[in-house]
Amino acid sequence: MTTADEARARAAEFKAVFAKVKAEVGKMVVGQEHVVDGVLTAMMAGGHVLLEGVPGLGKTMLVRTLSEAVSLAFSRIQFT
């Protein structure tokens, strides 16, 4: 394969994995696609995310579900 072909193959594989994880998270977190996209993008880019909001929006559920979908450990930090 050429370098361009390898890059296309890797991009297609990344897109498939991203879509699979997003679909898995979407089974539990409904109606917050933009938040899910942002968290996934930050995670894949090696960044950080601070989720803020009133209780009951599903912030913990989102992160717990995402961690299970990609086989990562989950822990919660609460600020007051």
PDB file of C-alpha atoms in Angstrom:
ATOM      1  CA  MET A   1       0.000   0.000   0.000  1.00  0.00           C
ATOM      2  CA  THR A   2       1.089   3.543  -0.600  1.00  0.00           C
ATOM      3  CA  THR A   3       1.230   6.117   2.138  1.00  0.00           C
ATOM      4  CA  ALA A   4      -1.968   7.769   0.887  1.00  0.00           C
ATOM      5  CA  ASP A   5      -3.752   4.413   0.797  1.00  0.00           C
ATOM      6  CA  GLU A   6      -2.568   3.631   4.318  1.00  0.00           C
ATOM      7  CA  ALA A   7      -3.809   7.010   5.528  1.00  0.00           C
ATOM      8  CA  ARG A   8      -7.222   6.438   3.942  1.00  0.00           C
ATOM      9  CA  ALA A   9      -7.451   2.978   5.494  1.00  0.00           C
ATOM     10  CA  ARG A  10      -6.524   4.291   8.939  1.00  0.00           C
ATOM     11  CA  ALA A  11      -8.994   7.176   8.610  1.00  0.00           C
ATOM     12  CA  ALA A  12     -11.766   4.774   7.618  1.00  0.00           C
ATOM     13  CA  GLU A  13     -10.929   2.512  10.558  1.00  0.00           C
ATOM     14  CA  PHE A  14     -10.941   5.486  12.950  1.00  0.00           C
ATOM     15  CA  LYS A  15     -14.294   6.657  11.587  1.00  0.00           C
ATOM     16  CA  ALA A  16     -15.774   3.185  12.086  1.00  0.00           C
ATOM     17  CA  VAL A  17     -14.506   2.948  15.669  1.00  0.00           C
ATOM     18  CA  PHE A  18     -15.750   6.471  16.448  1.00  0.00           C
ATOM     19  CA  ALA A  19     -19.207   5.628  15.065  1.00  0.00           C
ATOM     20  CA  LYS A  20     -19.327   2.330  16.971  1.00  0.00           C
ATOM     21  CA  VAL A  21     -18.450   3.968  20.290  1.00  0.00           C
ATOM     22  CA  LYS A  22     -20.905   6.816  19.630  1.00  0.00           C
ATOM     23  CA  ALA A  23     -23.677   4.313  18.881  1.00  0.00           C
ATOM     24  CA  GLU A  24     -22.901   2.377  22.060  1.00  0.00           C
ATOM     25  CA  VAL A  25     -23.009   5.533  24.181  1.00  0.00           C
ATOM     26  CA  GLY A  26     -26.171   6.628  22.355  1.00  0.00           C
ATOM     27  CA  LYS A  27     -27.984   3.569  23.698  1.00  0.00           C
ATOM     28  CA  MET A  28     -27.817   5.056  27.206  1.00  0.00           C
ATOM     29  CA  VAL A  29     -27.486   8.799  26.618  1.00  0.00           C
ATOM     30  CA  VAL A  30     -30.338  10.170  24.525  1.00  0.00           C
ATOM     31  CA  GLY A  31     -30.702  13.668  23.088  1.00  0.00           C
ATOM     32  CA  GLN A  32     -27.199  14.973  23.761  1.00  0.00           C
ATOM     33  CA  GLU A  33     -25.414  14.143  20.511  1.00  0.00           C
ATOM     34  CA  HIS A  34     -23.375  17.357  20.519  1.00  0.00           C
ATOM     35  CA  VAL A  35     -22.086  16.634  24.031  1.00  0.00           C
ATOM     36  CA  VAL A  36     -21.257  13.025  23.122  1.00  0.00           C
ATOM     37  CA  ASP A  37     -19.424  14.216  19.982  1.00  0.00           C
ATOM     38  CA  GLY A  38     -17.435  16.748  21.989  1.00  0.00           C
ATOM     39  CA  VAL A  39     -16.434  14.283  24.695  1.00  0.00           C
ATOM     40  CA  LEU A  40     -15.468  11.634  22.138  1.00  0.00           C
ATOM     41  CA  THR A  41     -13.475  14.132  20.091  1.00  0.00           C
ATOM     42  CA  ALA A  42     -11.585  15.350  23.157  1.00  0.00           C
ATOM     43  CA  MET A  43     -10.894  11.789  24.273  1.00  0.00           C
ATOM     44  CA  MET A  44      -9.617  10.690  20.865  1.00  0.00           C
ATOM     45  CA  ALA A  45      -7.427  13.802  20.656  1.00  0.00           C
ATOM     46  CA  GLY A  46      -5.932  13.173  24.093  1.00  0.00           C
ATOM     47  CA  GLY A  47      -7.583  16.226  25.613  1.00  0.00           C
ATOM     48  CA  HIS A  48      -9.597  16.932  28.735  1.00  0.00           C
ATOM     49  CA  VAL A  49     -13.274  17.677  29.313  1.00  0.00           C
ATOM     50  CA  LEU A  50     -15.000  19.431  32.202  1.00  0.00           C
ATOM     51  CA  LEU A  51     -18.718  18.645  32.251  1.00  0.00           C
ATOM     52  CA  GLU A  52     -20.786  21.251  34.055  1.00  0.00           C
ATOM     53  CA  GLY A  53     -24.517  21.464  34.555  1.00  0.00           C
ATOM     54  CA  VAL A  54     -27.398  21.087  36.939  1.00  0.00           C
ATOM     55  CA  PRO A  55     -28.096  17.669  38.470  1.00  0.00           C
ATOM     56  CA  GLY A  56     -29.969  15.171  36.345  1.00  0.00           C
ATOM     57  CA  LEU A  57     -28.526  15.926  32.909  1.00  0.00           C
ATOM     58  CA  GLY A  58     -26.728  12.589  32.609  1.00  0.00           C
ATOM     59  CA  LYS A  59     -23.143  13.782  32.939  1.00  0.00           C
ATOM     60  CA  THR A  60     -22.068  10.835  35.076  1.00  0.00           C
ATOM     61  CA  MET A  61     -24.079   8.399  32.956  1.00  0.00           C
ATOM     62  CA  LEU A  62     -22.353   9.692  29.819  1.00  0.00           C
ATOM     63  CA  VAL A  63     -18.848   9.250  31.189  1.00  0.00           C
ATOM     64  CA  ARG A  64     -19.603   5.907  32.849  1.00  0.00           C
ATOM     65  CA  THR A  65     -21.124   4.559  29.620  1.00  0.00           C
ATOM     66  CA  LEU A  66     -18.224   5.881  27.546  1.00  0.00           C
ATOM     67  CA  SER A  67     -15.673   4.296  29.856  1.00  0.00           C
ATOM     68  CA  GLU A  68     -17.457   0.943  29.624  1.00  0.00           C
ATOM     69  CA  ALA A  69     -17.700   1.203  25.825  1.00  0.00           C
ATOM     70  CA  VAL A  70     -13.939   1.607  25.455  1.00  0.00           C
ATOM     71  CA  SER A  71     -12.916  -0.600  28.416  1.00  0.00           C
ATOM     72  CA  LEU A  72     -11.504   2.166  30.600  1.00  0.00           C
ATOM     73  CA  ALA A  73     -11.693   2.665  34.353  1.00  0.00           C
ATOM     74  CA  PHE A  74     -14.273   5.120  35.678  1.00  0.00           C
ATOM     75  CA  SER A  75     -13.986   7.371  38.706  1.00  0.00           C
ATOM     76  CA  ARG A  76     -15.917  10.477  39.579  1.00  0.00           C
ATOM     77  CA  ILE A  77     -14.682  13.757  41.038  1.00  0.00           C
ATOM     78  CA  GLN A  78     -17.272  16.171  42.368  1.00  0.00           C
ATOM     79  CA  PHE A  79     -16.579  19.845  43.001  1.00  0.00           C
ATOM     80  CA  THR A  80     -18.805  22.018  45.151  1.00  0.00           C
TER      81      THR A  80
END
